[in-house]
GROMACS .gro file of C-alpha atoms in nm:
model
  444
    1MET     CA    1  -0.447  -2.165   0.945
    2SER     CA    2  -0.512  -2.132   0.577
    3THR     CA    3  -0.680  -2.406   0.373
    4ARG     CA    4  -0.365  -2.462   0.169
    5ALA     CA    5  -0.156  -2.518   0.481
    6GLU     CA    6  -0.418  -2.758   0.617
    7ARG     CA    7  -0.405  -2.964   0.298
    8ILE     CA    8  -0.027  -2.980   0.315
    9ARG     CA    9  -0.037  -3.078   0.681
   10ALA     CA   10  -0.292  -3.353   0.620
   11ALA     CA   11  -0.088  -3.488   0.330
   12LEU     CA   12   0.230  -3.522   0.537
   13LEU     CA   13   0.242  -3.877   0.679
   14GLY     CA   14  -0.127  -3.887   0.760
   15GLY     CA   15  -0.097  -3.676   1.073
   16ARG     CA   16   0.202  -3.865   1.224
   17ASN     CA   17   0.416  -3.553   1.191
   18GLU     CA   18   0.251  -3.414   1.505
   19THR     CA   19   0.423  -3.672   1.726
   20TRP     CA   20   0.775  -3.816   1.753
   21HIS     CA   21   0.806  -4.087   1.491
   22GLY     CA   22   1.076  -4.287   1.323
   23THR     CA   23   1.197  -4.191   0.982
   24GLU     CA   24   1.246  -4.406   0.676
   25THR     CA   25   1.618  -4.402   0.755
   26MET     CA   26   1.560  -4.579   1.086
   27ARG     CA   27   1.328  -4.836   0.929
   28ARG     CA   28   1.574  -4.911   0.654
   29ALA     CA   29   1.863  -4.934   0.900
   30LEU     CA   30   1.673  -5.185   1.116
   31LEU     CA   31   1.544  -5.395   0.825
   32LEU     CA   32   1.870  -5.391   0.634
   33GLY     CA   33   2.079  -5.455   0.945
   34VAL     CA   34   1.867  -5.750   1.055
   35GLY     CA   35   1.852  -5.886   0.702
   36LEU     CA   36   2.228  -5.869   0.646
   37ALA     CA   37   2.299  -6.024   0.986
   38VAL     CA   38   2.056  -6.312   0.930
   39VAL     CA   39   2.177  -6.380   0.578
   40GLY     CA   40   2.541  -6.363   0.694
   41VAL     CA   41   2.476  -6.615   0.973
   42ILE     CA   42   2.287  -6.852   0.745
   43MET     CA   43   2.545  -6.831   0.468
   44HIS     CA   44   2.837  -6.815   0.711
   45GLN     CA   45   2.948  -6.485   0.557
   46VAL     CA   46   3.116  -6.269   0.821
   47GLU     CA   47   3.135  -5.976   0.582
   48LEU     CA   48   2.757  -5.949   0.563
   49VAL     CA   49   2.731  -5.957   0.943
   50LEU     CA   50   2.992  -5.682   0.973
   51LEU     CA   51   2.801  -5.471   0.720
   52GLY     CA   52   2.466  -5.516   0.889
   53ALA     CA   53   2.580  -5.475   1.251
   54PRO     CA   54   2.647  -5.095   1.237
   55LEU     CA   55   2.312  -5.035   1.070
   56LEU     CA   56   2.130  -5.246   1.327
   57ILE     CA   57   2.313  -5.082   1.619
   58SER     CA   58   2.241  -4.727   1.493
   59GLY     CA   59   1.871  -4.809   1.451
   60VAL     CA   60   1.847  -4.961   1.799
   61LEU     CA   61   2.031  -4.666   1.958
   62GLY     CA   62   1.799  -4.428   1.776
   63MET     CA   63   1.497  -4.603   1.928
   64LEU     CA   64   1.648  -4.616   2.277
   65ALA     CA   65   1.759  -4.250   2.274
   66ALA     CA   66   1.440  -4.119   2.113
   67PRO     CA   67   1.346  -3.767   2.223
   68ALA     CA   68   1.062  -3.729   2.472
   69GLY     CA   69   0.814  -3.457   2.551
   70GLU     CA   70   0.600  -3.236   2.331
   71PRO     CA   71   0.800  -2.966   2.152
   72LYS     CA   72   0.653  -2.617   2.166
   73VAL     CA   73   0.715  -2.341   1.917
   74ARG     CA   74   0.576  -1.995   1.994
   75ILE     CA   75   0.585  -1.726   1.727
   76THR     CA   76   0.566  -1.352   1.795
   77PRO     CA   77   0.432  -1.211   1.470
   78PRO     CA   78   0.529  -0.867   1.336
   79PRO     CA   79   0.279  -0.578   1.339
   80ARG     CA   80   0.003  -0.608   1.085
   81THR     CA   81   0.069  -0.260   0.946
   82ALA     CA   82   0.406  -0.101   0.883
   83GLU     CA   83   0.581   0.169   0.686
   84SER     CA   84   0.798   0.084   0.388
   85THR     CA   85   1.105   0.202   0.581
   86ASP     CA   86   1.034  -0.014   0.887
   87THR     CA   87   1.219  -0.339   0.950
   88PRO     CA   88   1.007  -0.545   1.189
   89THR     CA   89   1.126  -0.875   1.332
   90VAL     CA   90   0.955  -1.211   1.370
   91ILE     CA   91   1.063  -1.392   1.690
   92VAL     CA   92   1.038  -1.771   1.736
   93ASP     CA   93   1.076  -1.930   2.082
   94ILE     CA   94   1.151  -2.305   2.080
   95GLU     CA   95   1.118  -2.569   2.352
   96PRO     CA   96   1.254  -2.877   2.172
   97GLY     CA   97   1.202  -3.141   2.443
   98GLU     CA   98   1.455  -3.396   2.572
   99ASN     CA   99   1.731  -3.549   2.356
  100ALA     CA  100   1.652  -3.332   2.052
  101GLU     CA  101   1.965  -3.248   1.854
  102LEU     CA  102   1.866  -3.068   1.535
  103LEU     CA  103   1.621  -2.795   1.439
  104ALA     CA  104   1.522  -2.724   1.080
  105ILE     CA  105   1.323  -2.402   1.050
  106ARG     CA  106   1.207  -2.192   0.756
  107LEU     CA  107   1.277  -1.821   0.798
  108PRO     CA  108   1.278  -1.529   0.555
  109THR     CA  109   1.615  -1.437   0.410
  110LYS     CA  110   1.714  -1.089   0.301
  111GLY     CA  111   1.693  -1.052  -0.074
  112VAL     CA  112   1.498  -1.379  -0.121
  113GLY     CA  113   1.127  -1.366  -0.199
  114GLY     CA  114   0.861  -1.601  -0.065
  115PRO     CA  115   0.843  -1.767   0.278
  116GLY     CA  116   1.221  -1.805   0.294
  117ARG     CA  117   1.483  -2.076   0.314
  118VAL     CA  118   1.520  -2.368   0.554
  119HIS     CA  119   1.794  -2.315   0.815
  120LEU     CA  120   1.954  -2.607   1.002
  121LEU     CA  121   2.036  -2.519   1.364
  122PRO     CA  122   2.131  -2.709   1.680
  123ALA     CA  123   1.836  -2.783   1.907
  124THR     CA  124   2.005  -2.595   2.188
  125VAL     CA  125   1.888  -2.270   2.028
  126ARG     CA  126   1.593  -2.141   2.226
  127ARG     CA  127   1.512  -1.822   2.033
  128VAL     CA  128   1.544  -1.733   1.667
  129SER     CA  129   1.467  -1.394   1.513
  130ALA     CA  130   1.461  -1.281   1.153
  131PRO     CA  131   1.412  -0.927   1.014
  132LEU     CA  132   1.141  -0.864   0.756
  133ARG     CA  133   1.197  -0.616   0.477
  134ARG     CA  134   0.966  -0.554   0.185
  135SER     CA  135   1.021  -0.247  -0.029
  136ALA     CA  136   0.696  -0.279  -0.226
  137TRP     CA  137   0.384  -0.141  -0.059
  138GLY     CA  138   0.065  -0.340  -0.031
  139GLU     CA  139  -0.051  -0.657   0.142
  140GLY     CA  140   0.156  -0.972   0.118
  141VAL     CA  141   0.285  -1.278   0.303
  142ASP     CA  142   0.623  -1.213   0.463
  143VAL     CA  143   0.684  -1.524   0.671
  144ARG     CA  144   0.565  -1.882   0.720
  145VAL     CA  145   0.750  -2.060   0.999
  146ASP     CA  146   0.775  -2.429   0.905
  147HIS     CA  147   0.986  -2.637   1.143
  148LEU     CA  148   1.110  -2.988   1.215
  149LEU     CA  149   1.292  -3.129   1.518
  150ALA     CA  150   1.517  -3.436   1.502
  151GLY     CA  151   1.679  -3.667   1.756
  152PRO     CA  152   2.025  -3.830   1.741
  153ASP     CA  153   2.133  -3.909   1.386
  154ALA     CA  154   1.789  -3.784   1.271
  155MET     CA  155   1.645  -4.132   1.328
  156VAL     CA  156   1.340  -3.992   1.508
  157VAL     CA  157   1.177  -3.661   1.412
  158HIS     CA  158   0.887  -3.442   1.513
  159GLY     CA  159   0.735  -3.279   1.208
  160PRO     CA  160   0.755  -3.135   0.956
  161MET     CA  161   0.506  -2.883   1.094
  162VAL     CA  162   0.363  -2.639   0.840
  163GLY     CA  163   0.321  -2.291   0.987
  164SER     CA  164   0.052  -2.042   0.903
  165ASP     CA  165   0.105  -1.759   0.655
  166MET     CA  166   0.166  -1.427   0.830
  167SER     CA  167   0.058  -1.141   0.611
  168ARG     CA  168   0.155  -0.779   0.659
  169THR     CA  169   0.033  -0.455   0.505
  170VAL     CA  170   0.302  -0.209   0.399
  171LEU     CA  171   0.148   0.137   0.365
  172PRO     CA  172   0.221   0.349   0.057
  173PRO     CA  173   0.514   0.587   0.116
  174LEU     CA  174   0.460   0.957   0.173
  175ASP     CA  175   0.643   1.226  -0.023
  176LYS     CA  176   0.659   1.560   0.156
  177LEU     CA  177   0.503   1.833  -0.053
  178PRO     CA  178   0.478   2.204   0.030
  179VAL     CA  179   0.111   2.295   0.043
  180GLY     CA  180  -0.053   2.601  -0.109
  181PRO     CA  181  -0.384   2.775  -0.050
  182LEU     CA  182  -0.690   2.623  -0.211
  183PRO     CA  183  -0.975   2.817  -0.373
  184PRO     CA  184  -1.244   2.956  -0.141
  185ARG     CA  185  -1.542   2.732  -0.075
  186PRO     CA  186  -1.897   2.855  -0.007
  187ALA     CA  187  -1.933   2.707   0.344
  188GLY     CA  188  -1.731   2.694   0.663
  189LEU     CA  189  -1.576   2.972   0.869
  190VAL     CA  190  -1.289   2.788   1.040
  191GLY     CA  191  -0.978   2.664   0.866
  192ALA     CA  192  -0.659   2.762   0.688
  193HIS     CA  193  -0.787   2.893   0.354
  194ARG     CA  194  -0.944   3.226   0.259
  195SER     CA  195  -1.322   3.231   0.229
  196ARG     CA  196  -1.542   3.471   0.032
  197ARG     CA  197  -1.722   3.569   0.351
  198PRO     CA  198  -1.608   3.848   0.581
  199GLY     CA  199  -1.492   3.746   0.927
  200ASP     CA  200  -1.196   3.717   1.161
  201GLY     CA  201  -0.919   3.628   0.924
  202VAL     CA  202  -0.580   3.756   0.819
  203GLU     CA  203  -0.622   3.877   0.461
  204LEU     CA  204  -0.767   4.229   0.419
  205ARG     CA  205  -1.103   4.242   0.241
  206ASP     CA  206  -1.221   4.605   0.269
  207ILE     CA  207  -1.218   4.924   0.480
  208ARG     CA  208  -1.568   5.050   0.561
  209PRO     CA  209  -1.743   5.281   0.812
  210PHE     CA  210  -1.806   5.154   1.161
  211GLN     CA  211  -2.143   4.979   1.209
  212PRO     CA  212  -2.329   4.860   1.518
  213GLY     CA  213  -2.200   4.516   1.612
  214ASP     CA  214  -1.841   4.573   1.494
  215ARG     CA  215  -1.564   4.504   1.741
  216LEU     CA  216  -1.359   4.793   1.870
  217ARG     CA  217  -1.033   4.611   1.802
  218GLY     CA  218  -1.120   4.615   1.432
  219ILE     CA  219  -1.110   4.995   1.412
  220ASP     CA  220  -0.839   5.131   1.183
  221TRP     CA  221  -0.733   5.440   1.377
  222ARG     CA  222  -0.501   5.575   1.107
  223VAL     CA  223  -0.777   5.588   0.848
  224SER     CA  224  -1.027   5.720   1.103
  225LEU     CA  225  -0.800   6.009   1.208
  226ARG     CA  226  -0.733   6.107   0.847
  227SER     CA  227  -1.102   6.117   0.760
  228ASN     CA  228  -1.262   6.459   0.724
  229ASN     CA  229  -1.611   6.358   0.845
  230GLY     CA  230  -1.495   6.233   1.186
  231GLU     CA  231  -1.635   5.884   1.135
  232LEU     CA  232  -1.469   5.564   1.252
  233TYR     CA  233  -1.354   5.305   0.999
  234VAL     CA  234  -1.292   4.933   1.050
  235ARG     CA  235  -1.076   4.686   0.862
  236GLU     CA  236  -1.286   4.401   0.725
  237ARG     CA  237  -1.101   4.075   0.663
  238HIS     CA  238  -1.176   3.752   0.482
  239ALA     CA  239  -1.283   3.465   0.704
  240THR     CA  240  -1.076   3.149   0.689
  241ALA     CA  241  -1.238   2.821   0.590
  242ASP     CA  242  -1.154   2.455   0.557
  243ALA     CA  243  -1.146   2.290   0.217
  244ASP     CA  244  -1.288   1.956   0.106
  245ILE     CA  245  -1.056   1.755  -0.120
  246VAL     CA  246  -1.172   1.434  -0.288
  247LEU     CA  247  -0.902   1.215  -0.442
  248ALA     CA  248  -1.054   1.022  -0.733
  249LEU     CA  249  -0.830   0.724  -0.803
  250ASP     CA  250  -0.854   0.545  -1.139
  251THR     CA  251  -0.774   0.181  -1.053
  252ARG     CA  252  -0.904   0.037  -1.379
  253THR     CA  253  -0.569   0.034  -1.557
  254ASP     CA  254  -0.206  -0.006  -1.455
  255VAL     CA  255   0.043   0.062  -1.733
  256VAL     CA  256   0.422   0.085  -1.746
  257PRO     CA  257   0.653   0.258  -1.997
  258GLU     CA  258   0.708  -0.066  -2.194
  259LEU     CA  259   0.412  -0.110  -2.427
  260ALA     CA  260   0.496  -0.479  -2.464
  261GLU     CA  261   0.417  -0.529  -2.092
  262TRP     CA  262   0.070  -0.374  -2.100
  263SER     CA  263  -0.103  -0.704  -2.170
  264THR     CA  264   0.087  -0.903  -1.906
  265SER     CA  265   0.052  -0.916  -1.528
  266LEU     CA  266   0.324  -0.917  -1.264
  267LEU     CA  267   0.304  -1.240  -1.064
  268GLY     CA  268   0.292  -1.198  -0.688
  269ALA     CA  269   0.265  -0.817  -0.685
  270THR     CA  270  -0.029  -0.588  -0.617
  271VAL     CA  271   0.079  -0.321  -0.865
  272ARG     CA  272   0.366  -0.274  -1.104
  273PRO     CA  273   0.651  -0.075  -0.947
  274GLY     CA  274   0.682   0.252  -1.136
  275GLY     CA  275   0.353   0.198  -1.318
  276SER     CA  276   0.062   0.438  -1.345
  277LEU     CA  277  -0.128   0.290  -1.049
  278ASP     CA  278   0.181   0.301  -0.831
  279THR     CA  279   0.232   0.666  -0.925
  280SER     CA  280  -0.136   0.743  -0.859
  281VAL     CA  281  -0.124   0.589  -0.512
  282ARG     CA  282   0.196   0.770  -0.415
  283ALA     CA  283   0.053   1.098  -0.542
  284ALA     CA  284  -0.277   1.047  -0.358
  285VAL     CA  285  -0.123   0.974  -0.017
  286SER     CA  286   0.126   1.260  -0.055
  287LEU     CA  287  -0.145   1.512  -0.138
  288ALA     CA  288  -0.364   1.379   0.142
  289ALA     CA  289  -0.084   1.416   0.398
  290SER     CA  290  -0.008   1.770   0.281
  291TYR     CA  291  -0.364   1.902   0.310
  292LEU     CA  292  -0.456   1.708   0.623
  293ARG     CA  293  -0.172   1.890   0.796
  294LEU     CA  294  -0.361   2.213   0.723
  295GLY     CA  295  -0.678   2.078   0.881
  296ASP     CA  296  -0.861   2.022   0.552
  297ARG     CA  297  -1.100   1.735   0.495
  298VAL     CA  298  -0.974   1.471   0.253
  299GLY     CA  299  -1.176   1.183   0.108
  300LEU     CA  300  -1.119   0.901  -0.141
  301VAL     CA  301  -1.318   0.771  -0.437
  302ASP     CA  302  -1.230   0.456  -0.629
  303LEU     CA  303  -1.357   0.526  -0.979
  304GLY     CA  304  -1.356   0.157  -1.071
  305ARG     CA  305  -1.523   0.031  -0.752
  306PRO     CA  306  -1.727   0.307  -0.583
  307GLN     CA  307  -1.808   0.091  -0.279
  308LEU     CA  308  -1.444   0.114  -0.168
  309GLY     CA  309  -1.449   0.491  -0.123
  310LEU     CA  310  -1.384   0.682   0.199
  311ARG     CA  311  -1.579   0.985   0.320
  312PRO     CA  312  -1.386   1.309   0.381
  313GLY     CA  313  -1.231   1.343   0.725
  314VAL     CA  314  -0.957   1.524   0.912
  315GLY     CA  315  -0.654   1.442   1.123
  316ARG     CA  316  -0.386   1.176   1.138
  317ARG     CA  317  -0.644   0.905   1.188
  318GLN     CA  318  -0.800   0.994   0.855
  319LEU     CA  319  -0.459   0.971   0.687
  320LEU     CA  320  -0.404   0.623   0.831
  321ARG     CA  321  -0.751   0.512   0.721
  322LEU     CA  322  -0.694   0.655   0.375
  323ARG     CA  323  -0.360   0.479   0.329
  324ASN     CA  324  -0.507   0.146   0.439
  325GLN     CA  325  -0.808   0.193   0.214
  326ILE     CA  326  -0.586   0.271  -0.084
  327VAL     CA  327  -0.411  -0.063  -0.029
  328VAL     CA  328  -0.753  -0.232  -0.042
  329CYS     CA  329  -0.839  -0.045  -0.362
  330ALA     CA  330  -0.510  -0.145  -0.524
  331ALA     CA  331  -0.559  -0.510  -0.425
  332ALA     CA  332  -0.903  -0.511  -0.591
  333ALA     CA  333  -0.788  -0.311  -0.893
  334GLY     CA  334  -0.895  -0.429  -1.234
  335TRP     CA  335  -1.079  -0.325  -1.544
  336SER     CA  336  -1.439  -0.210  -1.505
  337PRO     CA  337  -1.676  -0.100  -1.783
  338SER     CA  338  -1.688   0.268  -1.686
  339PRO     CA  339  -1.569   0.496  -1.405
  340VAL     CA  340  -1.825   0.618  -1.154
  341LEU     CA  341  -1.819   0.959  -0.982
  342THR     CA  342  -2.164   1.076  -0.872
  343GLU     CA  343  -2.271   1.390  -0.689
  344HIS     CA  344  -2.335   1.183  -0.374
  345GLN     CA  345  -1.967   1.093  -0.354
  346VAL     CA  346  -1.841   1.452  -0.370
  347PRO     CA  347  -1.947   1.727  -0.123
  348HIS     CA  348  -2.072   2.048  -0.275
  349GLY     CA  349  -1.788   2.290  -0.340
  350ALA     CA  350  -1.517   2.029  -0.291
  351VAL     CA  351  -1.198   2.014  -0.495
  352VAL     CA  352  -1.181   1.692  -0.700
  353VAL     CA  353  -0.837   1.559  -0.795
  354VAL     CA  354  -0.867   1.291  -1.065
  355LEU     CA  355  -0.554   1.074  -1.089
  356SER     CA  356  -0.554   0.869  -1.408
  357PRO     CA  357  -0.344   0.789  -1.717
  358PHE     CA  358  -0.647   0.905  -1.926
  359LEU     CA  359  -0.643   0.619  -2.174
  360ASP     CA  360  -1.015   0.628  -2.257
  361ASP     CA  361  -1.289   0.884  -2.311
  362ALA     CA  362  -1.500   0.768  -2.015
  363ILE     CA  363  -1.261   0.915  -1.758
  364VAL     CA  364  -1.271   1.248  -1.946
  365GLN     CA  365  -1.650   1.255  -1.925
  366VAL     CA  366  -1.637   1.185  -1.551
  367ALA     CA  367  -1.404   1.481  -1.489
  368VAL     CA  368  -1.608   1.715  -1.711
  369HIS     CA  369  -1.937   1.621  -1.541
  370ALA     CA  370  -1.781   1.688  -1.199
  371ALA     CA  371  -1.675   2.034  -1.316
  372ARG     CA  372  -2.024   2.108  -1.451
  373ARG     CA  373  -2.172   2.026  -1.111
  374GLY     CA  374  -1.978   2.319  -0.964
  375ASN     CA  375  -1.668   2.146  -0.830
  376ARG     CA  376  -1.313   2.259  -0.899
  377VAL     CA  377  -1.152   1.969  -1.082
  378LEU     CA  378  -0.783   1.896  -1.130
  379ALA     CA  379  -0.679   1.619  -1.369
  380VAL     CA  380  -0.342   1.473  -1.270
  381ASP     CA  381  -0.187   1.276  -1.556
  382VAL     CA  382   0.009   0.972  -1.432
  383LEU     CA  383   0.089   0.817  -1.770
  384PRO     CA  384   0.463   0.736  -1.791
  385SER     CA  385   0.640   1.024  -1.960
  386GLN     CA  386   0.840   0.805  -2.200
  387LEU     CA  387   0.656   0.518  -2.367
  388ILE     CA  388   0.882   0.247  -2.510
  389THR     CA  389   0.785   0.091  -2.842
  390ASP     CA  390   0.718  -0.282  -2.866
  391ARG     CA  391   0.999  -0.393  -3.100
  392SER     CA  392   0.842  -0.735  -3.157
  393ASP     CA  393   0.550  -0.576  -3.341
  394ARG     CA  394   0.605  -0.410  -3.676
  395TRP     CA  395   0.327  -0.162  -3.590
  396GLY     CA  396   0.479  -0.084  -3.250
  397GLU     CA  397   0.591   0.269  -3.332
  398VAL     CA  398   0.258   0.350  -3.496
  399VAL     CA  399   0.073   0.225  -3.187
  400ARG     CA  400   0.288   0.440  -2.961
  401ARG     CA  401   0.223   0.753  -3.168
  402MET     CA  402  -0.150   0.689  -3.180
  403LEU     CA  403  -0.163   0.645  -2.803
  404LEU     CA  404   0.020   0.971  -2.744
  405LEU     CA  405  -0.199   1.161  -2.992
  406GLU     CA  406  -0.521   1.032  -2.837
  407HIS     CA  407  -0.386   1.104  -2.489
  408SER     CA  408  -0.295   1.460  -2.587
  409ALA     CA  409  -0.639   1.514  -2.743
  410ARG     CA  410  -0.812   1.404  -2.421
  411LEU     CA  411  -0.604   1.643  -2.209
  412THR     CA  412  -0.681   1.926  -2.450
  413ALA     CA  413  -1.052   1.848  -2.427
  414LEU     CA  414  -1.030   1.868  -2.048
  415ARG     CA  415  -0.863   2.210  -2.061
  416ASP     CA  416  -1.122   2.339  -2.305
  417ARG     CA  417  -1.399   2.243  -2.063
  418GLY     CA  418  -1.251   2.422  -1.763
  419VAL     CA  419  -1.060   2.136  -1.602
  420ALA     CA  420  -0.707   2.208  -1.484
  421VAL     CA  421  -0.455   1.953  -1.615
  422MET     CA  422  -0.102   1.878  -1.506
  423SER     CA  423   0.142   1.590  -1.501
  424TRP     CA  424   0.235   1.444  -1.164
  425SER     CA  425   0.605   1.459  -1.252
  426THR     CA  426   0.565   1.838  -1.270
  427ALA     CA  427   0.349   1.860  -0.959
  428SER     CA  428   0.585   1.652  -0.744
  429SER     CA  429   0.881   1.870  -0.833
  430SER     CA  430   0.708   2.208  -0.793
  431GLY     CA  431   0.491   2.117  -0.495
  432ALA     CA  432   0.123   2.146  -0.422
  433ALA     CA  433   0.141   2.526  -0.457
  434SER     CA  434   0.141   2.478  -0.835
  435ILE     CA  435  -0.175   2.271  -0.798
  436ALA     CA  436  -0.341   2.552  -0.607
  437ASP     CA  437  -0.238   2.803  -0.875
  438LEU     CA  438  -0.394   2.590  -1.147
  439LEU     CA  439  -0.716   2.556  -0.953
  440ARG     CA  440  -0.743   2.929  -0.890
  441ARG     CA  441  -0.694   3.004  -1.261
  442THR     CA  442  -0.952   2.747  -1.368
  443ARG     CA  443  -1.293   2.888  -1.459
  444ARG     CA  444  -1.603   2.726  -1.315
   0.00000   0.00000   0.00000
């Protein structure tokens, strides 16, 4: 149980909430009933006795019919990890004990944030279930089952018992993108992309005379029969190779279209919905899913916090690890002095995809240095397409224009230094094939 819940539990009635105990209502009924009856007898006022008798009787009956036994509440928590489209359910099994009449339990309500509202139910209910739905991805608390059991007329209660916070990680959603071939890499002879080396592939590389060691099935009989010298010719093909893709995520800034909101934070949320970091995360997981389906190796680099990176890997397990790690990166997101992308983080010959709003010169230098080391680099711009001026500032329009001019100058500098640049809004609509085309046209 969390420290906050322990403090709340300790503050509630000094620990008496863990056993059946009388409420203030019962104490007041007994004291007031006895007092009115005594005063009525002494002063010979029948009205006071008639007023105090019902209170005294209800208090006595509450003590005599007090519930017995130790109530038990068992909670079946939802899975720790879920998709944004999933609707898991939290299940609560209750054993209220004898003579319990009412159950007050806190459960999440659809459309209401936080732990949820308190529901008043009869104690005859043995099982309660509530669906959990959170559209925003990331880690958060979805349910905290607080409960209280009461006897007849709520004179005797057990609780309130403060439950523990049950957190759940909602993975970033995946957008299906058609994949395209990546540029050849200098190593590897097994995969889905064309290599520079000759081998057993699909794409034709050359037709040459037969040499010792060539396979007979590679002989091109049509060309051999048409030759005048009687030699045999074979069809040489390009070998296929895997590709290494490193997704470099800029978690230092998270901006939205409204310039007035850039200096504020969204309470209770990991990232701003529709902001640059949200767009970067959705783009990263979508690209990773597309190329992992081809058998390529995909890794992750957090430019703000390099220790949170993930080495390149393959398969569905790598995709799950990458999505969980991106949630960790987003939770720890924040401004850092400068982005970090060293040669030890990127395999030689890998394709580096830098996802950033490009609001400073440091991120431009990181992308250019990666390209100079021999990597193909693609800069994906995730800055919102339409920036909205801050109307409360008389210089708001000037600030917006200056931001756009500086942003355009940085993208131009990237293109001039051999880095392919595109906006994610364009890439998501045209598919990953357009990304591959940009990379193939980019000079080293």
